[in-house]
Amino acid sequence: MKTINRFLLSVCLCASIYTPFVAASDSYEELTIDQIQTQVAQGHLSYEALVRYYLDRIEQYDDNGVKLNAVVTISQDAIKQAQALDKAQASGKMRGKLHGIPVLLKDNIDTADGMANTAGSWALKDNYPSKDAFLVRRLRDEGAIILGKVNLSQWANFRSTNSASGWSALHGQTRNPYDNTRSPCGSSSGSGVAVSANLTVLAVGTETDGSVTCPSAVNGVVGIKPTLGTISRNGIIPIAHSQDTAGPMARTVTDAVYMLQAMVARDKKDKGAVTSNIDYVSHLKADGLKGKRIGVVRNLMGYHSKLDTVFTQALEHFKAQGAIIVENANIDTVGSWGEDEYTVLLYEFKHDINQYLAQTKRGLPKSLGDLIAFNNRFTPLEMPYFGQEIFLMAQEKGALSDDTYKSALTNAKLNAGKKGIDEALVKYNVEILIAPTTGPAWKIDYVNGDHYSGSATSAAAVSGYPHITVPMGTVQGLPVGMSFFASALQEGKLIEAAYSFEQAAKARVKPQL
């Protein structure tokens, strides 16, 4: 069941109040931020008209049409935000690159505008935060319009070992726009689908391990997972502070970088904050691959032959752009950190979710134990397809002072980071590592759960290093992505390479809805 505010949507779409904005031949599909700002400056478009256009598309394609079920709440203030920003633009008061640009937020990010923050659970359907998350304030300061919220894999895919990505008890199943019988991947499922299907310009996702990069890849968009701590985690329903980060999702590298620039800022209330002095936008260089030594991580592929074929073909774009390809730049520690990572996530989830819930309003669950009890009480509602094994395992863990936790954290970071990515970069004398992001989308399956075949996400996720995925082609009509990753705070190099590759490959194919 969708939790979109039906009264609000009916107000927005009622003919007596609202005149639908329809662009000829869907002419605003695939518009970039720069194109939008040019059209506004020339008087051909207004931010209000743009918001109304996306509201029409949400009504047409997300709800009544192919039922993508990505957008779950529309902000009551979206039109007013747009009108105010139109007036500011007319008087020459532009806030930033994102002035008037619609953004959708994953439904685990706090806003103080009357939208619930639920993590897809009935337990938090009445969780109305009193403050914007730090990153939301950053977006608003840059002039972004918070259009609404999108579905996610419930609890960011951290409740059951047998879950299906894109499904939440509160919002239902989000579907892949290229084939609605297939998974949108998770947990930022709605974010990836909404951007790909042109239901918004930008979306925010969050990642613990693959939750920005996987849905970006299988939905044919760009996703950036930045260095851990450079984007504040304040006001986000957590899994684990040692890996959690928000990240931008967009149809182009340029738009994702504009959004990244807006989101990155040191938050004094985020204990793990990392200062970044990178001018991300300055690294959008068309010749960004020229002379770069690029390491091909062959031991992060081999799980899908057709994917590997697309990857091999994509390497020709690197060579044509002047990159130096170094084959078999493998990460020797692949497979060594998985058990330790899982231990860390279980410990930190119990600790971090208890901290978040303790700050919510009266009447809501205040601990992981309360969530478990709620699920047991309302099993048909919350657990019709799969259980809460991960919740139960996390509840059994002790404090973060436990030696078991500290040892697992140290080993996981070491094997993924210094002994993993860092050692491969040095050993093969390369600046960047690349691999296919993940395989093409699999069929949605509530019996067996997700059918992951492999991915390139974990090393960067566990180490806290940056990772960018860019569309690189299709496998039988389903998009697949190219992953770029390196050491901490190396986003500049990654952006140069990703942008150069994108401009050469031009591999994004919009879904035919």
Short mmCIF file of C-alpha atoms in Angstrom, two decimals:
data_model
loop_
_atom_site.label_atom_id
_atom_site.label_comp_id
_atom_site.label_asym_id
_atom_site.label_seq_id
_atom_site.Cartn_x
_atom_site.Cartn_y
_atom_site.Cartn_z
CA MET A 1 0.00 0.00 0.00
CA LYS A 2 1.37 3.38 -0.99
CA THR A 3 1.49 6.08 1.68
CA ILE A 4 1.43 9.01 -0.74
CA ASN A 5 -0.69 11.76 0.74
CA ARG A 6 -3.81 11.13 -1.37
CA PHE A 7 -5.57 14.28 -0.20
CA LEU A 8 -2.57 16.40 -1.14
CA LEU A 9 -2.12 14.72 -4.49
CA SER A 10 -5.80 15.17 -5.30
CA VAL A 11 -5.44 18.86 -4.47
CA CYS A 12 -2.39 19.14 -6.69
CA LEU A 13 -4.05 17.38 -9.57
CA CYS A 14 -7.64 18.61 -9.29
CA ALA A 15 -8.60 20.48 -12.50
CA SER A 16 -10.49 23.17 -10.61
CA ILE A 17 -7.37 24.10 -8.62
CA TYR A 18 -4.49 22.92 -10.72
CA THR A 19 -3.95 23.17 -14.47
CA PRO A 20 -1.75 20.26 -15.52
CA PHE A 21 1.52 21.26 -17.13
CA VAL A 22 2.29 19.00 -20.07
CA ALA A 23 5.36 19.65 -22.21
CA ALA A 24 5.04 18.85 -25.90
CA SER A 25 6.37 15.37 -26.65
CA ASP A 26 7.73 15.08 -23.11
CA SER A 27 10.34 17.68 -24.06
CA TYR A 28 11.56 18.05 -20.48
CA GLU A 29 12.62 14.42 -20.17
CA GLU A 30 16.34 14.00 -19.53
CA LEU A 31 16.85 17.72 -18.93
CA THR A 32 20.09 18.45 -17.08
CA ILE A 33 20.54 21.10 -14.42
CA ASP A 34 22.45 23.36 -16.79
CA GLN A 35 19.74 23.02 -19.44
CA ILE A 36 17.02 23.82 -16.89
CA GLN A 37 18.83 26.93 -15.67
CA THR A 38 19.39 28.10 -19.25
CA GLN A 39 15.71 27.67 -20.12
CA VAL A 40 14.64 29.49 -16.96
CA ALA A 41 17.06 32.33 -17.64
CA GLN A 42 15.70 32.64 -21.19
CA GLY A 43 12.11 32.72 -19.96
CA HIS A 44 11.13 29.40 -21.57
CA LEU A 45 10.56 27.57 -18.28
CA SER A 46 9.75 28.31 -14.65
CA TYR A 47 10.58 26.25 -11.59
CA GLU A 48 6.89 26.02 -10.78
CA ALA A 49 6.15 24.63 -14.26
CA LEU A 50 8.99 22.14 -13.81
CA VAL A 51 7.58 20.91 -10.48
CA ARG A 52 4.10 20.57 -11.99
CA TYR A 53 5.58 18.65 -14.91
CA TYR A 54 7.16 16.12 -12.53
CA LEU A 55 3.96 15.85 -10.50
CA ASP A 56 2.16 14.95 -13.74
CA ARG A 57 4.76 12.31 -14.57
CA ILE A 58 4.52 10.84 -11.08
CA GLU A 59 0.76 10.57 -11.44
CA GLN A 60 1.02 9.12 -14.95
CA TYR A 61 3.87 6.66 -14.63
CA ASP A 62 4.50 5.99 -10.96
CA ASP A 63 0.94 5.40 -9.82
CA ASN A 64 -1.57 4.84 -12.63
CA GLY A 65 0.64 3.80 -15.53
CA VAL A 66 3.39 1.21 -15.25
CA LYS A 67 3.09 1.38 -11.44
CA LEU A 68 6.75 1.92 -10.66
CA ASN A 69 5.76 2.77 -7.08
CA ALA A 70 8.87 4.84 -6.44
CA VAL A 71 7.42 8.08 -5.01
CA VAL A 72 5.56 7.61 -1.74
CA THR A 73 5.02 11.15 -0.43
CA ILE A 74 4.72 14.55 -2.10
CA SER A 75 5.79 17.60 -0.13
CA GLN A 76 2.94 19.96 0.70
CA ASP A 77 5.38 22.83 0.14
CA ALA A 78 6.74 21.85 -3.28
CA ILE A 79 4.72 24.34 -5.33
CA LYS A 80 5.26 27.13 -2.80
CA GLN A 81 8.99 26.41 -2.79
CA ALA A 82 9.05 26.67 -6.57
CA GLN A 83 7.06 29.91 -6.63
CA ALA A 84 9.38 31.52 -4.09
CA LEU A 85 12.45 30.42 -6.06
CA ASP A 86 10.95 31.78 -9.29
CA LYS A 87 10.59 35.18 -7.61
CA ALA A 88 14.16 35.01 -6.31
CA GLN A 89 15.48 34.12 -9.75
CA ALA A 90 13.56 36.98 -11.35
CA SER A 91 15.20 39.40 -8.94
CA GLY A 92 18.68 37.98 -9.58
CA LYS A 93 18.98 36.16 -6.26
CA MET A 94 20.14 32.68 -7.24
CA ARG A 95 21.15 30.52 -4.27
CA GLY A 96 23.38 28.09 -6.13
CA LYS A 97 23.56 25.47 -8.88
CA LEU A 98 20.54 23.67 -7.42
CA HIS A 99 18.30 26.75 -7.35
CA GLY A 100 14.80 25.53 -8.26
CA ILE A 101 15.89 21.95 -8.96
CA PRO A 102 13.51 19.20 -7.73
CA VAL A 103 15.04 16.59 -5.43
CA LEU A 104 13.47 13.43 -4.01
CA LEU A 105 14.72 11.99 -0.71
CA LYS A 106 14.97 8.38 0.35
CA ASP A 107 12.43 7.60 3.06
CA ASN A 108 15.03 7.30 5.79
CA ILE A 109 16.02 10.99 5.80
CA ASP A 110 14.50 13.47 8.25
CA THR A 111 12.61 16.54 7.05
CA ALA A 112 10.69 19.06 9.14
CA ASP A 113 8.05 19.81 6.51
CA GLY A 114 5.34 17.38 7.55
CA MET A 115 6.62 14.30 5.74
CA ALA A 116 7.02 11.17 7.84
CA ASN A 117 10.40 9.42 7.95
CA THR A 118 9.52 5.74 8.10
CA ALA A 119 12.26 3.44 6.77
CA GLY A 120 9.31 1.72 5.08
CA SER A 121 7.93 0.36 8.35
CA TRP A 122 4.47 0.74 9.87
CA ALA A 123 6.27 1.15 13.18
CA LEU A 124 7.46 4.62 12.08
CA LYS A 125 4.47 5.72 10.00
CA ASP A 126 3.92 8.58 12.48
CA ASN A 127 7.58 9.59 12.77
CA TYR A 128 7.38 13.29 11.91
CA PRO A 129 10.79 14.84 12.64
CA SER A 130 11.05 18.34 14.06
CA LYS A 131 14.30 19.16 12.22
CA ASP A 132 15.70 18.69 8.74
CA ALA A 133 18.64 16.33 8.40
CA PHE A 134 21.87 18.29 7.99
CA LEU A 135 22.15 17.32 4.31
CA VAL A 136 18.57 18.50 3.70
CA ARG A 137 19.45 21.90 5.12
CA ARG A 138 22.44 21.99 2.78
CA LEU A 139 20.23 21.23 -0.21
CA ARG A 140 17.69 23.86 0.77
CA ASP A 141 20.46 26.43 1.24
CA GLU A 142 21.53 25.73 -2.35
CA GLY A 143 17.98 26.35 -3.54
CA ALA A 144 16.88 22.75 -4.11
CA ILE A 145 13.15 21.98 -4.03
CA ILE A 146 12.40 19.00 -1.80
CA LEU A 147 9.73 17.42 -3.99
CA GLY A 148 8.93 14.44 -1.78
CA LYS A 149 10.15 11.07 -0.61
CA VAL A 150 10.75 7.74 -2.30
CA ASN A 151 10.47 4.10 -1.32
CA LEU A 152 13.37 1.97 -0.12
CA SER A 153 14.08 -1.60 0.80
CA GLN A 154 12.59 -1.71 4.30
CA TRP A 155 15.08 -0.75 7.01
CA ALA A 156 17.61 -0.24 4.18
CA ASN A 157 17.66 -4.01 3.54
CA PHE A 158 18.73 -4.80 7.09
CA ARG A 159 15.87 -6.74 8.63
CA SER A 160 15.89 -10.14 6.95
CA THR A 161 18.49 -12.40 5.35
CA ASN A 162 15.89 -13.34 2.72
CA SER A 163 14.56 -9.93 1.68
CA ALA A 164 13.59 -8.64 -1.77
CA SER A 165 15.03 -5.26 -2.72
CA GLY A 166 12.63 -2.38 -3.23
CA TRP A 167 9.93 -3.84 -0.98
CA SER A 168 8.72 -2.26 2.23
CA ALA A 169 5.74 -3.17 4.37
CA LEU A 170 4.45 0.40 4.41
CA HIS A 171 4.96 1.33 0.75
CA GLY A 172 4.95 -1.95 -1.19
CA GLN A 173 7.18 -2.94 -4.10
CA THR A 174 9.15 -0.49 -6.24
CA ARG A 175 9.75 -1.82 -9.76
CA ASN A 176 12.51 -1.49 -12.32
CA PRO A 177 11.47 0.93 -15.11
CA TYR A 178 13.17 -1.19 -17.79
CA ASP A 179 11.15 -4.27 -16.84
CA ASN A 180 8.68 -3.98 -13.99
CA THR A 181 8.97 -7.69 -13.17
CA ARG A 182 12.60 -7.09 -12.24
CA SER A 183 14.30 -5.76 -9.14
CA PRO A 184 15.30 -2.11 -8.79
CA CYS A 185 18.06 -3.25 -6.41
CA GLY A 186 18.36 -1.70 -2.99
CA SER A 187 18.18 -0.16 -0.67
CA SER A 188 17.89 3.20 -2.47
CA SER A 189 15.43 1.62 -4.87
CA GLY A 190 12.99 4.49 -5.20
CA SER A 191 15.82 6.97 -5.66
CA GLY A 192 17.28 5.09 -8.61
CA VAL A 193 13.93 4.42 -10.26
CA ALA A 194 12.64 7.98 -9.85
CA VAL A 195 15.72 9.53 -11.44
CA SER A 196 15.85 7.00 -14.28
CA ALA A 197 12.14 7.31 -15.09
CA ASN A 198 12.35 11.13 -15.15
CA LEU A 199 10.13 11.61 -12.11
CA THR A 200 12.66 14.12 -10.75
CA VAL A 201 15.97 15.70 -11.66
CA LEU A 202 17.89 14.43 -8.64
CA ALA A 203 17.48 12.03 -5.73
CA VAL A 204 19.35 11.28 -2.54
CA GLY A 205 20.22 7.70 -1.71
CA THR A 206 22.05 6.22 1.26
CA GLU A 207 24.56 3.38 1.30
CA THR A 208 26.04 1.01 3.81
CA ASP A 209 27.25 -1.47 1.18
CA GLY A 210 26.00 -1.02 -2.38
CA SER A 211 22.75 0.80 -1.64
CA VAL A 212 23.56 3.84 -3.81
CA THR A 213 25.72 2.17 -6.43
CA CYS A 214 23.65 -0.97 -7.11
CA PRO A 215 20.28 0.76 -7.71
CA SER A 216 22.09 3.37 -9.79
CA ALA A 217 23.67 0.71 -11.99
CA VAL A 218 20.58 -1.46 -12.57
CA ASN A 219 18.40 1.60 -13.22
CA GLY A 220 20.80 3.21 -15.67
CA VAL A 221 21.85 6.30 -13.71
CA VAL A 222 24.93 7.79 -12.04
CA GLY A 223 25.52 7.23 -8.34
CA ILE A 224 28.25 8.63 -6.11
CA LYS A 225 29.16 7.14 -2.75
CA PRO A 226 31.57 9.69 -1.28
CA THR A 227 34.32 9.27 1.28
CA LEU A 228 32.76 8.30 4.61
CA GLY A 229 32.00 11.31 6.80
CA THR A 230 32.17 14.00 4.14
CA ILE A 231 28.35 14.09 4.01
CA SER A 232 26.69 14.32 7.42
CA ARG A 233 24.81 11.30 8.75
CA ASN A 234 22.82 13.49 11.15
CA GLY A 235 19.09 12.96 10.69
CA ILE A 236 19.31 9.69 8.73
CA ILE A 237 17.85 6.43 10.06
CA PRO A 238 21.04 4.39 10.42
CA ILE A 239 22.48 0.96 9.92
CA ALA A 240 26.13 1.46 10.85
CA HIS A 241 28.09 4.66 11.38
CA SER A 242 31.36 3.08 10.21
CA GLN A 243 29.95 2.61 6.69
CA ASP A 244 26.76 4.70 6.31
CA THR A 245 26.75 7.64 3.94
CA ALA A 246 24.28 9.50 1.77
CA GLY A 247 25.06 10.07 -1.89
CA PRO A 248 23.70 11.81 -4.99
CA MET A 249 21.89 9.97 -7.78
CA ALA A 250 21.37 11.65 -11.17
CA ARG A 251 21.16 10.97 -14.89
CA THR A 252 24.56 12.55 -15.60
CA VAL A 253 27.90 12.78 -13.85
CA THR A 254 27.69 16.58 -13.98
CA ASP A 255 24.36 16.72 -12.17
CA ALA A 256 25.52 14.21 -9.55
CA VAL A 257 28.66 16.29 -8.95
CA TYR A 258 26.67 19.51 -8.61
CA MET A 259 24.58 17.77 -5.97
CA LEU A 260 27.63 16.31 -4.24
CA GLN A 261 29.18 19.77 -4.03
CA ALA A 262 26.03 21.02 -2.32
CA MET A 263 25.78 18.12 0.15
CA VAL A 264 29.37 17.98 1.37
CA ALA A 265 30.07 20.03 4.49
CA ARG A 266 31.51 19.30 7.89
CA ASP A 267 28.80 18.78 10.51
CA LYS A 268 30.04 19.34 14.05
CA LYS A 269 27.28 17.09 15.39
CA ASP A 270 28.49 14.14 13.29
CA LYS A 271 31.22 12.60 15.45
CA GLY A 272 32.81 10.90 12.45
CA ALA A 273 32.80 13.96 10.20
CA VAL A 274 35.63 14.24 7.67
CA THR A 275 36.67 17.56 6.19
CA SER A 276 36.84 17.72 2.40
CA ASN A 277 38.34 20.72 0.64
CA ILE A 278 37.74 19.27 -2.82
CA ASP A 279 36.21 21.53 -5.46
CA TYR A 280 34.27 18.66 -7.03
CA VAL A 281 32.88 20.65 -9.96
CA SER A 282 36.37 21.68 -11.11
CA HIS A 283 37.12 18.01 -11.85
CA LEU A 284 34.49 17.74 -14.61
CA LYS A 285 37.11 17.45 -17.34
CA ALA A 286 36.38 16.00 -20.78
CA ASP A 287 40.00 14.79 -21.03
CA GLY A 288 39.93 13.40 -17.50
CA LEU A 289 41.13 9.94 -18.59
CA LYS A 290 44.11 11.14 -20.60
CA GLY A 291 47.31 9.69 -19.19
CA LYS A 292 45.61 8.05 -16.21
CA ARG A 293 46.72 4.56 -15.24
CA ILE A 294 43.54 2.53 -14.71
CA GLY A 295 43.61 -0.83 -12.95
CA VAL A 296 41.16 -3.52 -14.07
CA VAL A 297 40.08 -5.60 -11.05
CA ARG A 298 39.43 -8.93 -12.72
CA ASN A 299 38.70 -10.74 -9.46
CA LEU A 300 35.57 -8.58 -9.07
CA MET A 301 34.00 -10.02 -12.20
CA GLY A 302 33.50 -13.36 -13.90
CA TYR A 303 30.04 -13.95 -12.42
CA HIS A 304 28.11 -12.98 -15.59
CA SER A 305 29.58 -13.57 -19.06
CA LYS A 306 27.39 -11.04 -20.88
CA LEU A 307 28.24 -8.38 -18.30
CA ASP A 308 31.94 -9.08 -18.81
CA THR A 309 31.48 -8.71 -22.58
CA VAL A 310 29.92 -5.25 -22.13
CA PHE A 311 32.76 -4.32 -19.76
CA THR A 312 35.43 -5.45 -22.24
CA GLN A 313 33.79 -3.37 -24.97
CA ALA A 314 33.66 -0.38 -22.63
CA LEU A 315 37.42 -0.55 -22.10
CA GLU A 316 37.85 0.70 -25.68
CA HIS A 317 36.47 4.08 -24.55
CA PHE A 318 39.19 4.29 -21.91
CA LYS A 319 41.89 3.59 -24.49
CA ALA A 320 40.41 6.05 -26.96
CA GLN A 321 40.46 8.73 -24.26
CA GLY A 322 44.16 8.16 -23.63
CA ALA A 323 43.99 6.04 -20.49
CA ILE A 324 46.62 3.41 -19.76
CA ILE A 325 44.89 0.13 -18.95
CA VAL A 326 46.61 -2.15 -16.45
CA GLU A 327 45.09 -5.63 -16.52
CA ASN A 328 44.62 -7.90 -13.51
CA ALA A 329 45.11 -5.17 -10.92
CA ASN A 330 43.36 -7.44 -8.47
CA ILE A 331 42.50 -6.80 -4.83
CA ASP A 332 44.19 -9.72 -3.11
CA THR A 333 42.03 -9.51 0.01
CA VAL A 334 38.67 -9.89 -1.76
CA GLY A 335 36.48 -12.19 0.34
CA SER A 336 38.47 -11.70 3.53
CA TRP A 337 36.40 -8.97 5.21
CA GLY A 338 32.83 -10.23 4.77
CA GLU A 339 32.38 -11.97 8.13
CA ASP A 340 33.98 -9.10 10.02
CA GLU A 341 31.83 -6.56 8.16
CA TYR A 342 28.66 -8.41 9.10
CA THR A 343 29.69 -8.54 12.76
CA VAL A 344 30.35 -4.79 12.72
CA LEU A 345 27.00 -4.03 11.10
CA LEU A 346 25.09 -6.07 13.66
CA TYR A 347 26.79 -4.38 16.60
CA GLU A 348 26.50 -0.89 15.18
CA PHE A 349 22.90 -1.29 14.05
CA LYS A 350 21.76 -2.10 17.56
CA HIS A 351 23.70 0.85 18.95
CA ASP A 352 22.84 3.36 16.21
CA ILE A 353 19.15 2.55 15.78
CA ASN A 354 18.65 2.78 19.54
CA GLN A 355 20.22 6.25 19.48
CA TYR A 356 17.99 7.40 16.60
CA LEU A 357 14.79 6.01 18.11
CA ALA A 358 15.54 7.54 21.51
CA GLN A 359 15.20 10.99 19.91
CA THR A 360 11.84 10.38 18.24
CA LYS A 361 8.52 11.65 19.55
CA ARG A 362 6.49 10.03 22.30
CA GLY A 363 4.50 6.97 21.28
CA LEU A 364 7.04 5.65 18.78
CA PRO A 365 9.33 2.63 19.35
CA LYS A 366 12.36 3.63 21.38
CA SER A 367 14.68 0.67 20.81
CA LEU A 368 15.47 -2.25 18.56
CA GLY A 369 13.70 -4.43 21.13
CA ASP A 370 10.57 -2.35 20.63
CA LEU A 371 10.79 -2.81 16.85
CA ILE A 372 11.10 -6.57 17.25
CA ALA A 373 8.07 -6.61 19.52
CA PHE A 374 6.10 -4.48 17.05
CA ASN A 375 6.92 -6.87 14.21
CA ASN A 376 5.87 -9.85 16.30
CA ARG A 377 2.62 -8.14 17.20
CA PHE A 378 1.82 -7.14 13.61
CA THR A 379 3.42 -10.02 11.72
CA PRO A 380 0.88 -10.17 8.83
CA LEU A 381 1.38 -6.46 8.22
CA GLU A 382 5.15 -6.18 8.63
CA MET A 383 6.41 -9.65 7.71
CA PRO A 384 4.15 -11.20 5.05
CA TYR A 385 7.08 -12.49 2.96
CA PHE A 386 10.19 -12.66 5.16
CA GLY A 387 11.15 -12.31 8.80
CA GLN A 388 13.46 -10.28 11.03
CA GLU A 389 16.46 -12.57 11.45
CA ILE A 390 18.92 -9.67 11.23
CA PHE A 391 17.04 -7.70 13.89
CA LEU A 392 17.21 -10.71 16.19
CA MET A 393 20.93 -11.28 15.59
CA ALA A 394 21.68 -7.60 16.21
CA GLN A 395 19.65 -7.58 19.42
CA GLU A 396 21.88 -10.35 20.79
CA LYS A 397 25.03 -8.25 20.35
CA GLY A 398 26.65 -6.38 23.22
CA ALA A 399 28.12 -2.91 23.50
CA LEU A 400 30.62 -1.28 21.13
CA SER A 401 33.22 -1.74 23.86
CA ASP A 402 33.20 -5.50 23.20
CA ASP A 403 36.54 -6.87 21.98
CA THR A 404 34.71 -8.91 19.35
CA TYR A 405 33.31 -5.73 17.79
CA LYS A 406 36.56 -3.78 17.97
CA SER A 407 38.55 -6.61 16.44
CA ALA A 408 36.05 -7.10 13.62
CA LEU A 409 36.04 -3.36 12.85
CA THR A 410 39.83 -3.19 12.73
CA ASN A 411 40.15 -6.26 10.51
CA ALA A 412 37.39 -5.25 8.11
CA LYS A 413 38.81 -1.75 7.58
CA LEU A 414 42.34 -3.09 7.19
CA ASN A 415 41.50 -5.81 4.66
CA ALA A 416 39.20 -3.66 2.55
CA GLY A 417 41.28 -0.48 2.82
CA LYS A 418 45.04 -0.56 3.40
CA LYS A 419 45.55 -4.21 2.44
CA GLY A 420 42.82 -4.07 -0.19
CA ILE A 421 42.24 -0.99 -2.36
CA ASP A 422 45.34 0.92 -1.20
CA GLU A 423 47.71 -1.99 -1.73
CA ALA A 424 46.32 -2.68 -5.21
CA LEU A 425 46.76 0.97 -6.21
CA VAL A 426 50.41 0.90 -5.10
CA LYS A 427 51.26 -2.60 -6.31
CA TYR A 428 50.06 -1.95 -9.85
CA ASN A 429 51.00 1.74 -9.89
CA VAL A 430 47.49 2.86 -10.85
CA GLU A 431 45.37 5.86 -9.85
CA ILE A 432 41.93 4.28 -10.12
CA LEU A 433 40.43 0.80 -10.01
CA ILE A 434 37.51 -0.22 -12.22
CA ALA A 435 35.12 -3.18 -12.47
CA PRO A 436 31.49 -3.83 -13.46
CA THR A 437 29.26 -2.45 -10.70
CA THR A 438 26.91 -5.43 -10.57
CA GLY A 439 24.96 -7.76 -12.85
CA PRO A 440 21.74 -6.87 -14.67
CA ALA A 441 18.49 -6.73 -12.69
CA TRP A 442 17.05 -10.05 -11.57
CA LYS A 443 13.40 -11.07 -11.24
CA ILE A 444 11.55 -9.94 -8.11
CA ASP A 445 11.20 -13.03 -5.93
CA TYR A 446 9.49 -13.13 -2.52
CA VAL A 447 10.21 -16.84 -2.11
CA ASN A 448 13.98 -16.88 -2.51
CA GLY A 449 14.79 -13.21 -2.00
CA ASP A 450 17.36 -11.26 -4.01
CA HIS A 451 19.50 -13.02 -6.59
CA TYR A 452 22.78 -11.15 -6.32
CA SER A 453 25.43 -12.69 -8.55
CA GLY A 454 28.29 -10.36 -7.66
CA SER A 455 29.33 -6.72 -7.37
CA ALA A 456 32.19 -4.27 -6.94
CA THR A 457 30.68 -2.42 -4.00
CA SER A 458 32.09 -3.90 -0.81
CA ALA A 459 35.74 -2.85 -0.82
CA ALA A 460 34.89 0.85 -1.08
CA ALA A 461 31.91 0.50 1.26
CA VAL A 462 33.78 -1.22 4.08
CA SER A 463 36.89 0.95 3.79
CA GLY A 464 34.82 4.14 3.59
CA TYR A 465 36.43 5.08 0.27
CA PRO A 466 34.66 6.83 -2.64
CA HIS A 467 32.92 4.92 -5.44
CA ILE A 468 31.21 6.23 -8.58
CA THR A 469 29.08 4.17 -10.96
CA VAL A 470 28.25 5.33 -14.50
CA PRO A 471 26.07 3.61 -17.16
CA MET A 472 28.32 1.52 -19.43
CA GLY A 473 25.80 -0.35 -21.61
CA THR A 474 23.02 -2.91 -21.50
CA VAL A 475 22.57 -6.67 -21.25
CA GLN A 476 19.47 -7.63 -23.22
CA GLY A 477 17.97 -4.20 -22.66
CA LEU A 478 18.83 -4.01 -18.95
CA PRO A 479 21.37 -1.34 -17.90
CA VAL A 480 24.67 -2.16 -16.26
CA GLY A 481 27.24 0.17 -14.73
CA MET A 482 30.98 0.84 -14.66
CA SER A 483 32.49 1.31 -11.20
CA PHE A 484 35.36 3.69 -10.41
CA PHE A 485 36.94 3.59 -6.96
CA ALA A 486 40.15 4.64 -5.22
CA SER A 487 41.45 5.69 -1.81
CA ALA A 488 39.91 8.14 0.65
CA LEU A 489 39.23 11.69 -0.60
CA GLN A 490 40.17 10.80 -4.17
CA GLU A 491 36.82 11.90 -5.57
CA GLY A 492 38.56 14.41 -7.84
CA LYS A 493 40.34 11.72 -9.84
CA LEU A 494 37.24 9.54 -9.90
CA ILE A 495 35.09 12.39 -11.20
CA GLU A 496 37.60 13.16 -13.95
CA ALA A 497 37.65 9.55 -15.09
CA ALA A 498 33.91 8.98 -14.73
CA TYR A 499 33.00 12.17 -16.60
CA SER A 500 35.46 11.46 -19.41
CA PHE A 501 34.14 7.91 -19.75
CA GLU A 502 30.52 9.10 -19.73
CA GLN A 503 31.16 11.66 -22.46
CA ALA A 504 32.86 9.05 -24.64
CA ALA A 505 30.49 6.14 -24.03
CA LYS A 506 27.14 8.00 -23.89
CA ALA A 507 25.73 4.73 -22.62
CA ARG A 508 22.61 5.86 -20.76
CA VAL A 509 19.43 4.63 -22.44
CA LYS A 510 16.25 6.02 -20.94
CA PRO A 511 13.52 3.49 -20.09
CA GLN A 512 10.52 3.28 -22.39
CA LEU A 513 7.61 3.70 -20.01
#
